[in-house]
mmCIF file of C-alpha atoms in Angstrom:
data_model
loop_
_atom_site.group_PDB
_atom_site.id
_atom_site.type_symbol
_atom_site.label_atom_id
_atom_site.label_comp_id
_atom_site.label_asym_id
_atom_site.label_seq_id
_atom_site.Cartn_x
_atom_site.Cartn_y
_atom_site.Cartn_z
ATOM 1 C CA MET A 1 47.931 2.250 -25.640
ATOM 2 C CA SER A 2 49.945 2.379 -28.322
ATOM 3 C CA LEU A 3 54.160 0.883 -27.919
ATOM 4 C CA ASP A 4 55.670 3.892 -29.835
ATOM 5 C CA GLY A 5 56.880 6.015 -26.984
ATOM 6 C CA GLU A 6 56.993 2.900 -24.883
ATOM 7 C CA ARG A 7 60.947 2.170 -23.056
ATOM 8 C CA ASP A 8 62.973 -0.424 -24.327
ATOM 9 C CA SER A 9 64.328 -2.083 -20.762
ATOM 10 C CA ARG A 10 66.487 -4.214 -23.453
ATOM 11 C CA ALA A 11 67.588 -1.459 -25.881
ATOM 12 C CA TRP A 12 71.042 -1.718 -24.298
ATOM 13 C CA VAL A 13 71.892 -5.678 -25.152
ATOM 14 C CA GLY A 14 72.268 -5.523 -28.886
ATOM 15 C CA PRO A 15 74.452 -2.505 -29.140
ATOM 16 C CA LEU A 16 76.471 -3.881 -26.254
ATOM 17 C CA VAL A 17 77.169 -7.301 -27.952
ATOM 18 C CA SER A 18 78.131 -5.171 -31.062
ATOM 19 C CA THR A 19 80.600 -3.386 -29.132
ATOM 20 C CA VAL A 20 82.431 -6.348 -27.925
ATOM 21 C CA ALA A 21 82.284 -7.830 -31.410
ATOM 22 C CA THR A 22 83.287 -4.873 -33.689
ATOM 23 C CA VAL A 23 86.214 -4.259 -31.038
ATOM 24 C CA VAL A 24 87.516 -7.727 -31.050
ATOM 25 C CA VAL A 25 87.018 -8.208 -34.846
ATOM 26 C CA GLY A 26 89.075 -5.057 -35.108
ATOM 27 C CA PHE A 27 91.945 -5.688 -33.408
ATOM 28 C CA PHE A 28 92.540 -9.172 -35.193
ATOM 29 C CA ALA A 29 91.654 -7.334 -38.684
ATOM 30 C CA LEU A 30 94.336 -4.542 -37.362
ATOM 31 C CA VAL A 31 96.668 -7.512 -36.520
ATOM 32 C CA PHE A 32 96.441 -9.484 -39.244
ATOM 33 C CA VAL A 33 97.286 -6.915 -41.916
ATOM 34 C CA GLY A 34 100.029 -5.738 -39.195
ATOM 35 C CA PHE A 35 101.834 -9.366 -39.696
ATOM 36 C CA SER A 36 101.046 -9.394 -43.725
ATOM 37 C CA ALA A 37 103.848 -6.773 -43.773
ATOM 38 C CA MET A 38 105.815 -9.944 -42.983
ATOM 39 C CA ALA A 39 105.656 -11.641 -45.951
ATOM 40 C CA CYS A 40 107.871 -10.175 -48.207
ATOM 41 C CA ASP A 41 110.474 -9.870 -45.596
ATOM 42 C CA ALA A 42 112.896 -12.575 -48.093
ATOM 43 C CA CYS A 43 111.471 -10.267 -51.355
ATOM 44 C CA SER A 44 114.074 -8.761 -53.999
ATOM 45 C CA SER A 45 113.925 -4.911 -53.757
ATOM 46 C CA GLU A 46 111.820 -4.086 -56.695
ATOM 47 C CA LYS A 47 109.237 -6.241 -54.929
ATOM 48 C CA ALA A 48 109.456 -5.012 -51.615
ATOM 49 C CA HIS A 49 108.962 -1.689 -52.362
ATOM 50 C CA GLY A 50 106.016 -2.278 -53.861
ATOM 51 C CA PHE A 51 104.546 -4.550 -51.435
ATOM 52 C CA ASP A 52 105.737 -1.795 -48.762
ATOM 53 C CA ALA A 53 103.872 0.983 -50.340
ATOM 54 C CA SER A 54 101.033 -1.189 -50.817
ATOM 55 C CA ILE A 55 100.396 -2.595 -47.332
ATOM 56 C CA SER A 56 100.976 0.324 -45.766
ATOM 57 C CA THR A 57 98.629 1.705 -47.717
ATOM 58 C CA ALA A 58 96.326 -0.777 -47.030
ATOM 59 C CA ILE A 59 96.839 -0.157 -43.357
ATOM 60 C CA SER A 60 95.980 3.550 -43.527
ATOM 61 C CA VAL A 61 92.940 2.569 -45.191
ATOM 62 C CA LEU A 62 92.340 -0.054 -42.383
ATOM 63 C CA GLN A 63 92.639 2.688 -40.028
ATOM 64 C CA VAL A 64 90.617 5.731 -41.323
ATOM 65 C CA GLY A 65 87.922 3.103 -42.015
ATOM 66 C CA PHE A 66 87.141 2.415 -38.584
ATOM 67 C CA LEU A 67 85.608 5.204 -38.728
ATOM 68 C CA VAL A 68 82.781 3.813 -40.539
ATOM 69 C CA PRO A 69 81.803 1.109 -37.281
ATOM 70 C CA ALA A 70 82.433 3.271 -34.856
ATOM 71 C CA ALA A 71 79.364 5.824 -36.204
ATOM 72 C CA LEU A 72 77.497 2.792 -36.177
ATOM 73 C CA LEU A 73 78.283 2.140 -33.141
ATOM 74 C CA LEU A 74 77.192 5.655 -32.135
ATOM 75 C CA ALA A 75 73.939 5.563 -34.145
ATOM 76 C CA SER A 76 73.120 2.411 -32.312
ATOM 77 C CA TRP A 77 73.648 3.964 -28.712
ATOM 78 C CA GLY A 78 72.611 7.313 -29.762
ATOM 79 C CA LEU A 79 68.714 6.346 -30.596
ATOM 80 C CA PRO A 80 65.927 6.815 -28.661
ATOM 81 C CA TRP A 81 65.450 3.541 -26.344
ATOM 82 C CA GLU A 82 61.984 3.248 -27.534
ATOM 83 C CA ARG A 83 60.410 0.043 -28.926
ATOM 84 C CA ARG A 84 59.861 1.626 -32.650
ATOM 85 C CA ASN A 85 63.684 1.817 -33.160
ATOM 86 C CA ALA A 86 64.486 -1.604 -32.010
ATOM 87 C CA GLY A 87 64.834 -2.230 -35.674
ATOM 88 C CA ARG A 88 67.139 0.844 -36.258
ATOM 89 C CA ARG A 89 69.399 0.310 -33.454
ATOM 90 C CA ALA A 90 69.618 -3.344 -33.935
ATOM 91 C CA MET A 91 70.449 -2.941 -38.225
ATOM 92 C CA PHE A 92 72.975 -0.353 -36.684
ATOM 93 C CA ALA A 93 74.473 -2.774 -34.345
ATOM 94 C CA LEU A 94 74.416 -5.515 -36.913
ATOM 95 C CA MET A 95 76.529 -3.762 -39.695
ATOM 96 C CA ALA A 96 79.384 -2.048 -37.484
ATOM 97 C CA PRO A 97 80.977 -5.444 -36.921
ATOM 98 C CA LEU A 98 80.241 -6.754 -41.096
ATOM 99 C CA SER A 99 81.693 -3.261 -41.586
ATOM 100 C CA ILE A 100 84.998 -4.420 -40.796
ATOM 101 C CA VAL A 101 84.936 -6.949 -42.051
ATOM 102 C CA GLY A 102 84.374 -5.525 -45.578
ATOM 103 C CA LEU A 103 87.393 -3.035 -44.637
ATOM 104 C CA PHE A 104 89.393 -5.957 -43.990
ATOM 105 C CA VAL A 105 88.295 -7.169 -47.385
ATOM 106 C CA VAL A 106 89.357 -4.170 -49.022
ATOM 107 C CA SER A 107 92.652 -3.362 -47.264
ATOM 108 C CA MET A 108 93.748 -7.058 -48.248
ATOM 109 C CA ALA A 109 92.477 -6.199 -51.693
ATOM 110 C CA ILE A 110 94.621 -2.924 -52.147
ATOM 111 C CA VAL A 111 98.299 -5.395 -50.877
ATOM 112 C CA ASN A 112 99.933 -5.977 -53.859
ATOM 113 C CA TRP A 113 100.709 -9.698 -53.096
ATOM 114 C CA PRO A 114 104.443 -10.169 -54.566
#
């Protein structure tokens, strides 16, 4: 008998762990970027204007970029729960929280730090 059509009884574990990790990492990334906006409270008006524009762009990039891990989570949950899809499901589940880390790095690189 082939394992291709066999149902995987533990297919939900990877997407569930990934969903929890992605939500937690995404929350802390958004909070950290939000608190970074206070880094230039004591700056002169010229530096503050450039910093404010770049931090608002970084926050927008992070918020829109959250669509990538959401799509990866949907793909990991949406694959048929068969053993032949276990590797793809694990890869999608692993990529979701890692994509948030990448988005965080990109958003911090956008900021024009004083």
